[in-house]
mmCIF file of C-alpha atoms and ligand atoms in Angstrom:
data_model
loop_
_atom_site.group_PDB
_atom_site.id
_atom_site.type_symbol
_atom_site.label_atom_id
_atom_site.label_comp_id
_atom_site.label_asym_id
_atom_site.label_seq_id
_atom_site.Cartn_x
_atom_site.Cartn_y
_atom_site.Cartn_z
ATOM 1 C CA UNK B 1 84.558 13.332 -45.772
ATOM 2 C CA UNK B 2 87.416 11.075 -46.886
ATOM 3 C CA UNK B 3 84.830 9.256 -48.451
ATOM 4 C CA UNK B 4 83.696 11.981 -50.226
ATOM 5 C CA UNK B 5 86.776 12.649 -51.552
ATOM 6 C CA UNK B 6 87.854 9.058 -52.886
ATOM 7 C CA UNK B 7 84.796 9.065 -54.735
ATOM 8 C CA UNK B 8 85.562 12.502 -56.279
ATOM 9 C CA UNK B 9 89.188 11.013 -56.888
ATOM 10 C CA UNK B 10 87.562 7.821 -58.381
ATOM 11 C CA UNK B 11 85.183 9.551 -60.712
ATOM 12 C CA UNK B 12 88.326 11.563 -62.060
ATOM 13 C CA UNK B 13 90.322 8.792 -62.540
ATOM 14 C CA UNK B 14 87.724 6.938 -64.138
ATOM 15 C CA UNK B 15 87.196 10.052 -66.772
ATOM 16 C CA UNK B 16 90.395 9.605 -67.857
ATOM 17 C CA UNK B 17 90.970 6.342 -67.987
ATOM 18 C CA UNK B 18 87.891 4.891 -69.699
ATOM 19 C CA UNK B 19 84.740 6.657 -69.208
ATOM 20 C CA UNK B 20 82.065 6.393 -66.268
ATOM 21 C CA UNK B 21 82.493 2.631 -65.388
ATOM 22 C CA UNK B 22 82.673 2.325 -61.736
ATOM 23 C CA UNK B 23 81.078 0.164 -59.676
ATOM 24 C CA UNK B 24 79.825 1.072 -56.427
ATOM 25 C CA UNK B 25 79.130 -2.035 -54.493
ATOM 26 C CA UNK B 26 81.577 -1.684 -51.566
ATOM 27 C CA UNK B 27 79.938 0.696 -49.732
ATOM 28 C CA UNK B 28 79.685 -0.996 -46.353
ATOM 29 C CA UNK B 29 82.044 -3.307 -44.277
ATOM 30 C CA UNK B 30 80.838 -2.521 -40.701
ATOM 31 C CA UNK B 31 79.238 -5.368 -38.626
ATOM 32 C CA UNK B 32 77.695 -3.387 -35.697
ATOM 33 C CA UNK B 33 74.155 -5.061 -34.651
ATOM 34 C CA UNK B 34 71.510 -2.971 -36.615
ATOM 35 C CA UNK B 35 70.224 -1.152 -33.287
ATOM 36 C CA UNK B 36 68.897 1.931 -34.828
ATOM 37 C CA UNK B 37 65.203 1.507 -35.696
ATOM 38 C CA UNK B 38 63.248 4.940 -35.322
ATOM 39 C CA UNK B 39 59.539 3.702 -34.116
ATOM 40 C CA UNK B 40 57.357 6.161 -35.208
ATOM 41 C CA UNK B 41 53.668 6.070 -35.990
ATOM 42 C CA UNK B 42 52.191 3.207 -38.109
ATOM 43 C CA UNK B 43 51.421 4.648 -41.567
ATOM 44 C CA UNK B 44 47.607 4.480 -42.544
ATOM 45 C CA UNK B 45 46.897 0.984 -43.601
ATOM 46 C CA UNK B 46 46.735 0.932 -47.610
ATOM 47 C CA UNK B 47 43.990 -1.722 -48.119
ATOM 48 C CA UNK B 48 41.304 1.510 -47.296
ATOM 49 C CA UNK B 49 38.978 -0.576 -45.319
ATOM 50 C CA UNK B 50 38.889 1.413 -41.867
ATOM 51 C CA UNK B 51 41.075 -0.802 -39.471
ATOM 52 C CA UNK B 52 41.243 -0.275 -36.127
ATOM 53 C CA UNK B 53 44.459 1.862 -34.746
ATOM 54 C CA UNK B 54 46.607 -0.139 -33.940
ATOM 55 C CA UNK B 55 49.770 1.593 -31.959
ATOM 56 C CA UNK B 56 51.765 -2.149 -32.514
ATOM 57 C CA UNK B 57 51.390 -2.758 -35.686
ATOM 58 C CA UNK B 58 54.858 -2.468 -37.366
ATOM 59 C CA UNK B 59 55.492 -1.078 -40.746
ATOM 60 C CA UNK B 60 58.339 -3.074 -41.429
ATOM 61 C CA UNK B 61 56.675 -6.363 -41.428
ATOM 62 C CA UNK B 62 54.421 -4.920 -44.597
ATOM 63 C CA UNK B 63 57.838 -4.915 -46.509
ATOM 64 C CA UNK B 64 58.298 -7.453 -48.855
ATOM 65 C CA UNK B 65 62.397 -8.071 -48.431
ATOM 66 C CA UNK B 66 62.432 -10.494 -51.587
ATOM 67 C CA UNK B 67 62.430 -7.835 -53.815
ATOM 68 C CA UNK B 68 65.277 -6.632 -52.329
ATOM 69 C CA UNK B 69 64.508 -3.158 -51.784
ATOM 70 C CA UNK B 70 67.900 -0.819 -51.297
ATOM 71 C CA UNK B 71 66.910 2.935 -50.355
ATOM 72 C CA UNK B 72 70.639 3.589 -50.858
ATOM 73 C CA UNK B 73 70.953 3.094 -54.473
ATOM 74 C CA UNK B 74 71.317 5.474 -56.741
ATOM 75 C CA UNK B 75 68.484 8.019 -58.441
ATOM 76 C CA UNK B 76 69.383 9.219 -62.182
ATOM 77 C CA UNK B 77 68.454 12.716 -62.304
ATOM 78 C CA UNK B 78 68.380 12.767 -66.165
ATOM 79 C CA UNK B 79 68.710 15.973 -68.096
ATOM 80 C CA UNK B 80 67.355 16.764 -71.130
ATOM 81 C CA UNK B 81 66.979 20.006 -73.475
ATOM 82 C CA UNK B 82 65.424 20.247 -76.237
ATOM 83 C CA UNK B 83 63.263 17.509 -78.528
ATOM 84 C CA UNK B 84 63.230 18.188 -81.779
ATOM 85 C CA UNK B 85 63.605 17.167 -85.266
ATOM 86 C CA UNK B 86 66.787 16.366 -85.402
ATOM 87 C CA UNK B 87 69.182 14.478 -82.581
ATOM 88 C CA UNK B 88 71.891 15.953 -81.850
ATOM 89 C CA UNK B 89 73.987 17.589 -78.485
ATOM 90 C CA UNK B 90 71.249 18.949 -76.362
ATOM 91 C CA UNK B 91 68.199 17.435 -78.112
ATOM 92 C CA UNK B 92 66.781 14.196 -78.147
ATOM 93 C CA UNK B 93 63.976 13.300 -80.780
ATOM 94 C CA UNK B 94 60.800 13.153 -80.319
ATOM 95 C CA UNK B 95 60.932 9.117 -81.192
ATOM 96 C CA UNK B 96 64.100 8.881 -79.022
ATOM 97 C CA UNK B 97 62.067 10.356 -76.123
ATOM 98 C CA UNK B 98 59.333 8.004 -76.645
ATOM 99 C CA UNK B 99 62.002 5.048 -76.917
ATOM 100 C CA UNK B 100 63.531 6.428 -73.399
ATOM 101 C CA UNK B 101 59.807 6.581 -71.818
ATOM 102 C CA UNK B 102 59.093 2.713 -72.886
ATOM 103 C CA UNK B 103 62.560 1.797 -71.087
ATOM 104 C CA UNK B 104 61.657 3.795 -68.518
ATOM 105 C CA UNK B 105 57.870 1.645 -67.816
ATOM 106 C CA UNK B 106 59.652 -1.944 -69.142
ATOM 107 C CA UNK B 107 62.499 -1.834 -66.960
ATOM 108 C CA UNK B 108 60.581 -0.427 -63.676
ATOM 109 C CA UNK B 109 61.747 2.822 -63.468
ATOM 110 C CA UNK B 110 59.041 5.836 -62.066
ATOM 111 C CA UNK B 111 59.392 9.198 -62.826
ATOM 112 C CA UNK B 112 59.242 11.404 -59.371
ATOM 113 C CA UNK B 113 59.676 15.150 -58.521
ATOM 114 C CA UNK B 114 62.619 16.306 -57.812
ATOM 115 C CA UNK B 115 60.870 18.609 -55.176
ATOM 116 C CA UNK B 116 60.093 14.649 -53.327
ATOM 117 C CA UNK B 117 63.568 13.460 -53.758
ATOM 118 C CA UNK B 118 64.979 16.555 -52.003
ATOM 119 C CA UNK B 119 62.600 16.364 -49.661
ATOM 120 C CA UNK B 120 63.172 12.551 -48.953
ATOM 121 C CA UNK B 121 59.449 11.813 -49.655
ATOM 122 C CA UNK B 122 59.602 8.886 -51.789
ATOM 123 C CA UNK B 123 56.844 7.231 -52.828
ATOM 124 C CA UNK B 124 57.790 4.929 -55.841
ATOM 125 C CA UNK B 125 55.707 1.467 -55.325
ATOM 126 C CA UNK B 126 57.522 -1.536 -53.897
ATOM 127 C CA UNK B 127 59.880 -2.970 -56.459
ATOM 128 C CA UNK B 128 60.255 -0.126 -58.723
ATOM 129 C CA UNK B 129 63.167 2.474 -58.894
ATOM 130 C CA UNK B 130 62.545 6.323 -58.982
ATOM 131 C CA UNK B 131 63.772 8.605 -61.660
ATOM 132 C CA UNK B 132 63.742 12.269 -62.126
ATOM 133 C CA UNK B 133 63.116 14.203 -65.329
ATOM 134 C CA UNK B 134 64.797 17.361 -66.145
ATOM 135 C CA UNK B 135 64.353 19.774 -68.748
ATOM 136 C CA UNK B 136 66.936 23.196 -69.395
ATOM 137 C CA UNK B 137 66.235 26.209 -70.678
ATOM 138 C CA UNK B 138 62.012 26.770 -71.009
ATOM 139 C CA UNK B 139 62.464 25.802 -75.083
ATOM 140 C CA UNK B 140 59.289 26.039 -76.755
ATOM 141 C CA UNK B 141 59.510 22.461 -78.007
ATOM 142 C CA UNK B 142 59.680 21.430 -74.593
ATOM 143 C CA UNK B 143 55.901 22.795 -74.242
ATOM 144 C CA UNK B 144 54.378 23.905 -77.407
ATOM 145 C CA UNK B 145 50.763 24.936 -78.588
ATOM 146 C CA UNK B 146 49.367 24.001 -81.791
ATOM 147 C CA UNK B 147 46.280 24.315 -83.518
ATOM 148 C CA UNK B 148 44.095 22.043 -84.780
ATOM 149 C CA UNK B 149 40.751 22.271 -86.300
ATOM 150 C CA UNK B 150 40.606 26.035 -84.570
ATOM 151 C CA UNK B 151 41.715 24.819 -80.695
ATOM 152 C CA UNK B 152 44.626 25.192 -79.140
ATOM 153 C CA UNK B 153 46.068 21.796 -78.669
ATOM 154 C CA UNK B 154 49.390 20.930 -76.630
ATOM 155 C CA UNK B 155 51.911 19.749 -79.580
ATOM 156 C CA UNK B 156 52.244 15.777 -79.705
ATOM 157 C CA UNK B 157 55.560 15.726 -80.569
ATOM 158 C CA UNK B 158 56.600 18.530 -77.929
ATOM 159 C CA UNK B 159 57.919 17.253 -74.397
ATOM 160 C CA UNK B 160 54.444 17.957 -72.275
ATOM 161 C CA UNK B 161 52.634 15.861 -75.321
ATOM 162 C CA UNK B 162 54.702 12.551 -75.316
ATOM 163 C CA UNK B 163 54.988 12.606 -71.568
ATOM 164 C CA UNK B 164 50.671 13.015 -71.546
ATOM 165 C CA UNK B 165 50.740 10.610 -74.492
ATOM 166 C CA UNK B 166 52.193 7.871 -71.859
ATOM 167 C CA UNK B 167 50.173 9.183 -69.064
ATOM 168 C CA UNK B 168 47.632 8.197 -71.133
ATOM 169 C CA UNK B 169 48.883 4.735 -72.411
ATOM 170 C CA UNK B 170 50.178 3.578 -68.869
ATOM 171 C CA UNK B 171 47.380 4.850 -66.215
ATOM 172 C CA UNK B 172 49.948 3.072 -63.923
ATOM 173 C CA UNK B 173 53.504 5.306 -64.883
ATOM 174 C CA UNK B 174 53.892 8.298 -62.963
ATOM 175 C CA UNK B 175 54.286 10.894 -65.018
ATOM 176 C CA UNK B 176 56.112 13.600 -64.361
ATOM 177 C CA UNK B 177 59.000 16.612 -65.050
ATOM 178 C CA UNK B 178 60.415 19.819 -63.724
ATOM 179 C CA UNK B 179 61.648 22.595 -66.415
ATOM 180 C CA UNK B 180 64.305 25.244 -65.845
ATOM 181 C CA UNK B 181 63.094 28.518 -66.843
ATOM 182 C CA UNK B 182 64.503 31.822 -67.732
ATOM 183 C CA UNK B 183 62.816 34.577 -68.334
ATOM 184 C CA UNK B 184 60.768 33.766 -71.400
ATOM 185 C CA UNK B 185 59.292 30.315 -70.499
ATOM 186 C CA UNK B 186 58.547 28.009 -73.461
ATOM 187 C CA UNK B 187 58.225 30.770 -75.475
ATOM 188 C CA UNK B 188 55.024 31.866 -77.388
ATOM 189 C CA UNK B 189 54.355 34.531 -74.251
ATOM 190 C CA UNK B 190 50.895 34.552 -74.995
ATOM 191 C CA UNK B 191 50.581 31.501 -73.556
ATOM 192 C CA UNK B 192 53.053 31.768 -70.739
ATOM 193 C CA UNK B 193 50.563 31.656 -68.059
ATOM 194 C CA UNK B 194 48.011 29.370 -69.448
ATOM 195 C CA UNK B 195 51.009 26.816 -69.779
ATOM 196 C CA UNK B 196 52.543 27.536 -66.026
ATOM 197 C CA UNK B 197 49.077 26.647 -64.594
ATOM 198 C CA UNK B 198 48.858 24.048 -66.869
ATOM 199 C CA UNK B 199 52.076 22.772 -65.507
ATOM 200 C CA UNK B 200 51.556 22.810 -61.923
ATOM 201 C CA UNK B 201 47.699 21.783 -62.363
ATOM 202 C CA UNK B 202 49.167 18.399 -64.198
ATOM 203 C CA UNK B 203 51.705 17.324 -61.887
ATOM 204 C CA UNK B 204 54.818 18.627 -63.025
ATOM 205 C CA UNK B 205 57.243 21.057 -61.495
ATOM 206 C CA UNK B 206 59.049 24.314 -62.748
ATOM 207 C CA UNK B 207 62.302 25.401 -61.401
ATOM 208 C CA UNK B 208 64.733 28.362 -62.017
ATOM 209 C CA UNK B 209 67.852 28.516 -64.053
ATOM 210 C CA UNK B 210 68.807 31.852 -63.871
ATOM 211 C CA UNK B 211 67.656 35.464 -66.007
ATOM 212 C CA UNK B 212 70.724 35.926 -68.033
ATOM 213 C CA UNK B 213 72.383 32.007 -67.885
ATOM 214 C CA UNK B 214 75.505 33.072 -67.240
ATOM 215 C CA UNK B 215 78.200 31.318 -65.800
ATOM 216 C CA UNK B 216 77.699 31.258 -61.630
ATOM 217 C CA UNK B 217 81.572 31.629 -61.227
ATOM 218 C CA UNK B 218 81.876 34.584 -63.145
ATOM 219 C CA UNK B 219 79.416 36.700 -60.646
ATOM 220 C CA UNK B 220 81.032 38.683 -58.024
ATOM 221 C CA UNK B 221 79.018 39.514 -55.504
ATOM 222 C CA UNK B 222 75.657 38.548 -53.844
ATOM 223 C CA UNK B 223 73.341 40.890 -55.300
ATOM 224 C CA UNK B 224 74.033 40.245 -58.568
ATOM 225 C CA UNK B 225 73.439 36.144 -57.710
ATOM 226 C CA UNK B 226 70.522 37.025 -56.186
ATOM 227 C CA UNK B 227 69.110 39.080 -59.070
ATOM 228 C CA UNK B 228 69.783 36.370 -61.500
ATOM 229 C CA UNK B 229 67.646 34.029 -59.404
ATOM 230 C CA UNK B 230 65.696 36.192 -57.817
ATOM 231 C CA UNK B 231 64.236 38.345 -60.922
ATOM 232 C CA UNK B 232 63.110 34.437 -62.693
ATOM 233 C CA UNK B 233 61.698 33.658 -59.202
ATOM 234 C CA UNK B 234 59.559 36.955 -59.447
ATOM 235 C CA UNK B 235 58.762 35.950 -62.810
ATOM 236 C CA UNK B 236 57.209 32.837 -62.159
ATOM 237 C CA UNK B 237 55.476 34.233 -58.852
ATOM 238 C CA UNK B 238 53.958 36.536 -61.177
ATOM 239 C CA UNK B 239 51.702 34.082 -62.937
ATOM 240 C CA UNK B 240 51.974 31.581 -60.215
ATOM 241 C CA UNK B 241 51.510 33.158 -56.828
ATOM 242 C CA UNK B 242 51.134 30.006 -54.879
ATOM 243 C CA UNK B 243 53.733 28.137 -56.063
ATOM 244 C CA UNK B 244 57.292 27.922 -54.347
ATOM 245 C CA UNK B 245 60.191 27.741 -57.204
ATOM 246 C CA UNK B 246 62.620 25.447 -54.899
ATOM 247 C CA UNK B 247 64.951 24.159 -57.433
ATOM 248 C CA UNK B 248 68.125 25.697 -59.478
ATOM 249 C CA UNK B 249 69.900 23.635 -62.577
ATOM 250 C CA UNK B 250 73.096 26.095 -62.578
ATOM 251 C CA UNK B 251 73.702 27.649 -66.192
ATOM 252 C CA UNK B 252 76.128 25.135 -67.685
ATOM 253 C CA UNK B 253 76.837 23.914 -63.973
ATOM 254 C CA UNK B 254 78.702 26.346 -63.087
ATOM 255 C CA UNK B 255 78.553 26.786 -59.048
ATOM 256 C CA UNK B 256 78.956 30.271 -57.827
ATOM 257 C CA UNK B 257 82.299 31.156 -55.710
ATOM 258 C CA UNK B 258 81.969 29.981 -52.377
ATOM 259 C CA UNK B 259 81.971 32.738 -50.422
ATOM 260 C CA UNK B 260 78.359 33.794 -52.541
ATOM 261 C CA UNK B 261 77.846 30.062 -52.132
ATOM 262 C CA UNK B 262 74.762 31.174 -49.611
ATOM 263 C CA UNK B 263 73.004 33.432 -51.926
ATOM 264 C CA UNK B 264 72.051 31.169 -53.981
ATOM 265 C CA UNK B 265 70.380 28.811 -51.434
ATOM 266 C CA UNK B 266 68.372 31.997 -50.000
ATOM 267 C CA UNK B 267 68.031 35.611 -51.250
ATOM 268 C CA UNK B 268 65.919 38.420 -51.930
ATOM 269 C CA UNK B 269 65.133 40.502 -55.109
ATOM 270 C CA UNK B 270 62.615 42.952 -55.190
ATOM 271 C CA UNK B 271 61.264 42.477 -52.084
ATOM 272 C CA UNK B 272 60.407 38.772 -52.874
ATOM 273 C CA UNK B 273 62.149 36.180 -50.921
ATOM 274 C CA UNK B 274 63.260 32.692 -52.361
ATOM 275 C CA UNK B 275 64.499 29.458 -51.072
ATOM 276 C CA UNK B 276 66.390 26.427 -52.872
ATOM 277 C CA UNK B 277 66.059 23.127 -51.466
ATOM 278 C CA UNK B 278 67.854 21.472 -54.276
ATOM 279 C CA UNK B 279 70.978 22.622 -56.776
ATOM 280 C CA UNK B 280 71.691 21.107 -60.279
ATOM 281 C CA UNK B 281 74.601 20.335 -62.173
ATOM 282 C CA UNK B 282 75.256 19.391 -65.231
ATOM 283 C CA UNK B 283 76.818 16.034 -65.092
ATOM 284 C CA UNK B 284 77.777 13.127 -65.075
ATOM 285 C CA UNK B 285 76.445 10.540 -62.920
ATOM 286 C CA UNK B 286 73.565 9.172 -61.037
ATOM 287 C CA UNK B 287 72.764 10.788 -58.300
ATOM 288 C CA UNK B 288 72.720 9.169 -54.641
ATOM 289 C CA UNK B 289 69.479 8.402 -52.745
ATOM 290 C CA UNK B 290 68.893 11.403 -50.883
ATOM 291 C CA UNK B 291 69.043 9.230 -47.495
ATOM 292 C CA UNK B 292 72.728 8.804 -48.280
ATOM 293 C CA UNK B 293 75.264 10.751 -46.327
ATOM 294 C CA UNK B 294 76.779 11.285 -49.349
ATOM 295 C CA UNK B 295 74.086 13.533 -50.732
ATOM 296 C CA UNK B 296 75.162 17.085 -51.757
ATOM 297 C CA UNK B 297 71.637 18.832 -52.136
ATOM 298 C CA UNK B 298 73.253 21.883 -53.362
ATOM 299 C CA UNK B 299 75.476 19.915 -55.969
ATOM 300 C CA UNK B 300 73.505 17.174 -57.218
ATOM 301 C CA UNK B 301 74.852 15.262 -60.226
ATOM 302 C CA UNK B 302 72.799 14.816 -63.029
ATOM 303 C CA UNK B 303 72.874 12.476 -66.254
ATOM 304 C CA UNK B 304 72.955 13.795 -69.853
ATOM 305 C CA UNK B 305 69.560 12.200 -71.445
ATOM 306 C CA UNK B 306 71.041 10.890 -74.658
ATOM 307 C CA UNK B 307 72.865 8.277 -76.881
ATOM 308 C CA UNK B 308 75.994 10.895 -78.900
ATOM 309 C CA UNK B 309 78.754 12.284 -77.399
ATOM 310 C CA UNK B 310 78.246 11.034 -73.862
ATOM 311 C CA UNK B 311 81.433 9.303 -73.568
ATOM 312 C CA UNK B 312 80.120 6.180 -71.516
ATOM 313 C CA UNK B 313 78.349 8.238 -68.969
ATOM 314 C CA UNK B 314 75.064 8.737 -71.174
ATOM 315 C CA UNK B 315 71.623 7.605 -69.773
ATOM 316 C CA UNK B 316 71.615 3.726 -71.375
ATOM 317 C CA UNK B 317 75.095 3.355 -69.795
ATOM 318 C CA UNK B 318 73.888 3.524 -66.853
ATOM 319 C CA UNK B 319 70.705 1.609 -67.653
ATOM 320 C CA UNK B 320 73.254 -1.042 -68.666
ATOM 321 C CA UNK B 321 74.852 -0.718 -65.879
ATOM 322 C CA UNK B 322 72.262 -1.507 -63.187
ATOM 323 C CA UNK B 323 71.148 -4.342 -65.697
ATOM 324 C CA UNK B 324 74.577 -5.995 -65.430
ATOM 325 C CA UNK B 325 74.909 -5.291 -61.870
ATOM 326 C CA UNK B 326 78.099 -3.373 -61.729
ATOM 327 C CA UNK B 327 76.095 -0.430 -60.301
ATOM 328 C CA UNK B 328 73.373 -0.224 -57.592
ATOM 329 C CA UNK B 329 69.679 1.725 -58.416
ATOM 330 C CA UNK B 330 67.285 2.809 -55.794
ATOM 331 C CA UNK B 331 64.832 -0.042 -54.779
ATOM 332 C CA UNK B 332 61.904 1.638 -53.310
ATOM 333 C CA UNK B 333 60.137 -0.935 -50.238
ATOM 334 C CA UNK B 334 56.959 0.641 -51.144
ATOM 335 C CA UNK B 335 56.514 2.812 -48.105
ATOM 336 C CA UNK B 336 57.915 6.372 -47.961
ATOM 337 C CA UNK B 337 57.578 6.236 -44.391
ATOM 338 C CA UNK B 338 60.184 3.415 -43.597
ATOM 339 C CA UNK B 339 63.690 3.499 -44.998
ATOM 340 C CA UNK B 340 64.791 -0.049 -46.222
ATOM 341 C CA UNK B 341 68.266 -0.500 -46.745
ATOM 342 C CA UNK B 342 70.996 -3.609 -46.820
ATOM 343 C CA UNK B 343 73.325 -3.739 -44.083
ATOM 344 C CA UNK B 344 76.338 -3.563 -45.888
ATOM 345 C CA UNK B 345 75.152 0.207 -46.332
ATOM 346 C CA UNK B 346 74.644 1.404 -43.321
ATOM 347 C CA UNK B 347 77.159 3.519 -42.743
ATOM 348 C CA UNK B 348 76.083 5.821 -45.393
ATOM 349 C CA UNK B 349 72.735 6.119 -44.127
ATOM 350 C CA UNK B 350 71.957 9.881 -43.689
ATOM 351 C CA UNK B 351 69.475 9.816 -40.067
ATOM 352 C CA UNK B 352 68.924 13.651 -40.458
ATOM 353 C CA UNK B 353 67.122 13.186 -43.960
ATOM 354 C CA UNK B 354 65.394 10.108 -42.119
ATOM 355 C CA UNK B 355 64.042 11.642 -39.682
ATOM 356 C CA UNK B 356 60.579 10.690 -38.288
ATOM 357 C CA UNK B 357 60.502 7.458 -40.628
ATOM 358 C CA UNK B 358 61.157 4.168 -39.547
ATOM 359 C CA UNK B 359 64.555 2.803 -40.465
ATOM 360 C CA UNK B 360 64.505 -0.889 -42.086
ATOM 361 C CA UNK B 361 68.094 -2.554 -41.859
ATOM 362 C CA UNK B 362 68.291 -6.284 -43.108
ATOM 363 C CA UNK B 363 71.061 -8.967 -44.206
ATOM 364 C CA UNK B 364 71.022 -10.039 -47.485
ATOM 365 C CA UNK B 365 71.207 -13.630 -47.920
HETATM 366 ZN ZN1 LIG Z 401 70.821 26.003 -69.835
#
């Protein structure tokens, strides 16, 4: 908790002082013997060939510590708006998107669902550092329709077409997004279902940010939080009926008043039930691994996707940052079944979120 606060205190103090530079390195000092491996069932064997069961083999000697895997560094949940023509606050071009993709493959980042990271199921390959695309607001140049030669073509330049444009040029990037809808998705409602199966057929995830997008704080009581989620839930259940809308980017991050704190984490509207496993804000930082007790699933940070007006806390500042070292990313071990982190961290380590999976606790040299 005081913790917690400090960092809260820190990430003030750093606003005013001189942007979002603060390292976060220091995060463990204790020196208790690493005692608290979870055995659990060996995973399935990745090289395919059928092995025999073996009950002793041990997951943790498959990990590869050179690499130096952390599963307490940080996850940038980054969030974008619109791509368009023009950059400017709230949209990044098309070209800048592309530019952010190719930094994204270069410098071993993989995209992954936000649905996974709340869920702690993390499987980025060994080495390589998860990242989670968000998009606000259901714009139409986030998924657009064109046509060409008489069919009806996904728009190149729209969101959907230069992520599929890299799926296509990297068979080995995980591609993927969720989008925060309101009540006319992506516009071009002829198409809204055809592109909400298309969606959730192609890997990529659609969350709910509210019917009317107003500011949280200024509701006042829970029926009217739970229509504003619920009635988009509906919405979506309406042309997807067996998909579960788990996530919530809050209307210009504003969080509700606590006492309707609850309703927006579980309600009811029309009969129709929802659940949110994991609550957006707007910014201004990476996120922490979800295994970290510092983890506030119902307040999760996220990073404004662009290069203007971002005051030191844009996306490429915090690229930077993990390049130069004054900041810590997630290092994935390559197994989403055994937690890997460095001592020094242990402290922070979250064993609810753990746990069935094996907990991996080494010294760095
Ligand atoms: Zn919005």
């Amino acid at each position: 908790m005081k913790k917690k606060y400090l960092s809260i205190m820190a990430i003030t103090i750093a606003f005013i002082l001189s942007g979002c530079y603060f390292a976060q390195g220091d995060k463990s000092k204790e020196q208790n013997e690493p005692d608290n491996k979870v055995s659990v069932e060996p995973q399935e064997a990745e090289d395919s060939e059928e092995k025999p069961e073996n009950p002793e083999e041990d997951p943790i000697e498959e990990i590869d510590l050179s690499i130096q895997p952390n599963e307490l560094g940080e996850i940038m949940i980054l969030m974008y708006h619109g791509i368009g023509e023009e950059e400017k606050d709230w949209q990044r071009t098309p070209d800048n998107f592309r530019k952010d993709l190719q930094y994204m493959y270069d410098n071993k980042y993989q995209m992954i669902s936000l649905n996974d990271y709340a869920k702690g199921e993390i499987k980025t390959k060994a080495g390589y550092t998860p990242i989670i695309l968000t998009f606000d607001d259901g714009r139409q140049n986030n998924f657009n329709y064109i046509e060409k030669d008489g069919e009806l073509v996904i728009d190149p330049d729209c969101a959907v077409g230069v992520l599929e444009e890299f799926k296509s040029k990297y068979s080995d990037f995980d591609v993927t997004a969720s989008f925060f809808l309101n009540t006319n998705p992506f516009g071009q409602s002829e198409y809204t279902e055809q592109k909400l199966k298309w969606l959730v057929d192609n890997g990529y995830d659609v969350g709910n940010h509210t019917y009317s997008h107003l500011e949280m704080e200024t509701l006042d009581s829970e029926e009217d939080i739970q229509a504003e989620i619920g009635s988009v839930n509906n919405i979506i259940k309406s042309y997807l009926p067996n998909y579960s809308v788990e996530t919530l980017a809050l209307p210009h991050g504003s969080n509700p008043k606590d006492a309707y704190a609850g309703s927006v984490l579980e309600g009811e509207y029309e009969g129709s039930k929802y659940k949110t496993i994991a609550v957006l804000d707007v910014g201004w930082r990476p996120a922490y691994s979800p295994f970290d007790t510092l983890t506030d699933f119902t307040s999760l940070y996220r990073v404004t996707a662009s290069e203007i007006n971002v005051d030191n806390c844009g996306m490429y500042d915090y690229f930077k940052s993990y390049e130069n070292g004054n900041r810590e990313r997630f290092i994935s071990d390559g197994n989403s079944e055994v937690i890997t982190i460095p001592k020094r961290h242990e402290e922070y380590l979250n064993m609810e979120m753990v746990g069935e999976k094996t907990v991996n606790i080494y010294e760095e040299n």
